[in-house]
């Protein structure tokens, strides 16, 4: 499953990559992006992935700004330390909302219930 990670914290990217390789080895991370601008450019040049993991607070603003410019049709799993954006997240094709720090059990539960 081709997957995109949109996250500006290097430690969070390392953690998510490690968890995904342990729990869902069928996931192939095709790119890691850290900003709105980089994400918009990537989507304009590439075929959309099958899944996106997205932090809400990025290097250059709120990830919700991405949805003001492009439509992301694949499922999105938000990964964030802030619970106040959950309702807004589910209005933009989100299938899950994982709170940081993400535990292996969070990924396992998500994949057991539905591998997106």
Tab-separated table of N, CA, C and O in Angstrom, residues 4 10 12 19-20 29 39 41 47 50 58-59 74 76 78-79 83 85-86 90 93 96 100 112 114 116:
chain	number	residue	atom	x	y	z
A	4	UNK	N	1.811	8.084	2.071
A	4	UNK	CA	2.497	9.363	2.196
A	4	UNK	C	2.445	9.786	3.656
A	4	UNK	O	1.398	9.672	4.298
A	10	UNK	N	10.958	15.205	12.941
A	10	UNK	CA	11.763	14.050	12.524
A	10	UNK	C	11.582	12.850	13.455
A	10	UNK	O	11.491	11.713	12.991
A	12	UNK	N	8.926	12.069	15.182
A	12	UNK	CA	7.607	11.498	14.919
A	12	UNK	C	7.620	10.665	13.640
A	12	UNK	O	6.988	9.612	13.569
A	19	UNK	N	6.840	1.924	13.572
A	19	UNK	CA	5.577	1.261	13.902
A	19	UNK	C	4.944	0.623	12.671
A	19	UNK	O	4.464	-0.514	12.725
A	20	UNK	N	4.953	1.335	11.566
A	20	UNK	CA	4.357	0.801	10.344
A	20	UNK	C	5.111	-0.427	9.845
A	20	UNK	O	4.489	-1.398	9.408
A	29	UNK	N	6.172	3.567	2.227
A	29	UNK	CA	6.158	5.021	2.362
A	29	UNK	C	6.835	5.600	1.122
A	29	UNK	O	8.028	5.407	0.908
A	39	UNK	N	3.713	19.639	0.231
A	39	UNK	CA	2.611	18.706	-0.008
A	39	UNK	C	1.841	19.074	-1.270
A	39	UNK	O	1.539	18.211	-2.099
A	41	UNK	N	2.913	20.753	-3.825
A	41	UNK	CA	3.773	20.475	-4.979
A	41	UNK	C	3.808	18.971	-5.268
A	41	UNK	O	3.694	18.553	-6.415
A	47	UNK	N	1.103	10.650	-8.685
A	47	UNK	CA	-0.152	9.933	-8.539
A	47	UNK	C	-0.489	9.892	-7.049
A	47	UNK	O	0.398	9.625	-6.225
A	50	UNK	N	-2.312	5.669	-1.698
A	50	UNK	CA	-3.493	4.942	-1.244
A	50	UNK	C	-3.896	5.333	0.177
A	50	UNK	O	-5.004	5.035	0.616
A	58	UNK	N	2.064	21.799	10.814
A	58	UNK	CA	3.208	21.585	9.940
A	58	UNK	C	4.153	22.783	9.996
A	58	UNK	O	3.832	23.805	10.613
A	59	UNK	N	5.271	22.669	9.320
A	59	UNK	CA	6.297	23.701	9.357
A	59	UNK	C	5.780	25.077	8.938
A	59	UNK	O	6.234	26.099	9.459
A	74	UNK	N	-7.908	9.887	-1.184
A	74	UNK	CA	-7.558	8.677	-0.437
A	74	UNK	C	-7.828	8.896	1.056
A	74	UNK	O	-7.965	10.031	1.505
A	76	UNK	N	-7.266	9.466	4.949
A	76	UNK	CA	-6.278	10.226	5.715
A	76	UNK	C	-6.378	9.801	7.172
A	76	UNK	O	-7.474	9.724	7.731
A	78	UNK	N	-5.039	11.196	10.649
A	78	UNK	CA	-4.359	12.307	11.304
A	78	UNK	C	-3.568	11.791	12.499
A	78	UNK	O	-4.036	10.910	13.237
A	79	UNK	N	-2.381	12.329	12.664
A	79	UNK	CA	-1.513	11.983	13.786
A	79	UNK	C	-1.118	13.299	14.445
A	79	UNK	O	-0.435	14.120	13.843
A	83	UNK	N	-6.158	17.190	20.582
A	83	UNK	CA	-7.449	16.527	20.399
A	83	UNK	C	-8.545	17.463	19.900
A	83	UNK	O	-9.572	17.020	19.418
A	85	UNK	N	-8.929	19.110	17.266
A	85	UNK	CA	-9.180	19.157	15.821
A	85	UNK	C	-9.901	17.914	15.296
A	85	UNK	O	-10.107	17.782	14.092
A	86	UNK	N	-10.297	17.026	16.156
A	86	UNK	CA	-10.873	15.748	15.716
A	86	UNK	C	-12.112	15.927	14.839
A	86	UNK	O	-12.214	15.308	13.783
A	90	UNK	N	-12.497	14.858	10.604
A	90	UNK	CA	-13.398	13.896	9.983
A	90	UNK	C	-14.248	14.522	8.872
A	90	UNK	O	-14.953	13.821	8.165
A	93	UNK	N	-12.132	13.684	4.832
A	93	UNK	CA	-11.774	12.328	4.405
A	93	UNK	C	-10.901	11.571	5.400
A	93	UNK	O	-10.199	10.633	5.033
A	96	UNK	N	-9.236	8.081	10.621
A	96	UNK	CA	-8.800	7.858	11.994
A	96	UNK	C	-8.078	9.103	12.488
A	96	UNK	O	-7.661	9.960	11.698
A	100	UNK	N	-0.596	11.562	19.472
A	100	UNK	CA	0.828	11.371	19.744
A	100	UNK	C	1.046	11.358	21.248
A	100	UNK	O	0.349	12.076	21.966
A	112	UNK	N	-6.221	-3.918	12.411
A	112	UNK	CA	-7.110	-5.063	12.645
A	112	UNK	C	-8.543	-4.733	12.273
A	112	UNK	O	-9.251	-5.552	11.706
A	114	UNK	N	-9.617	-2.321	10.165
A	114	UNK	CA	-9.724	-2.068	8.728
A	114	UNK	C	-8.409	-1.524	8.216
A	114	UNK	O	-8.012	-0.427	8.603
A	116	UNK	N	-7.632	0.168	6.033
A	116	UNK	CA	-7.985	1.329	5.229
A	116	UNK	C	-8.522	0.892	3.913
A	116	UNK	O	-9.521	0.640	3.568
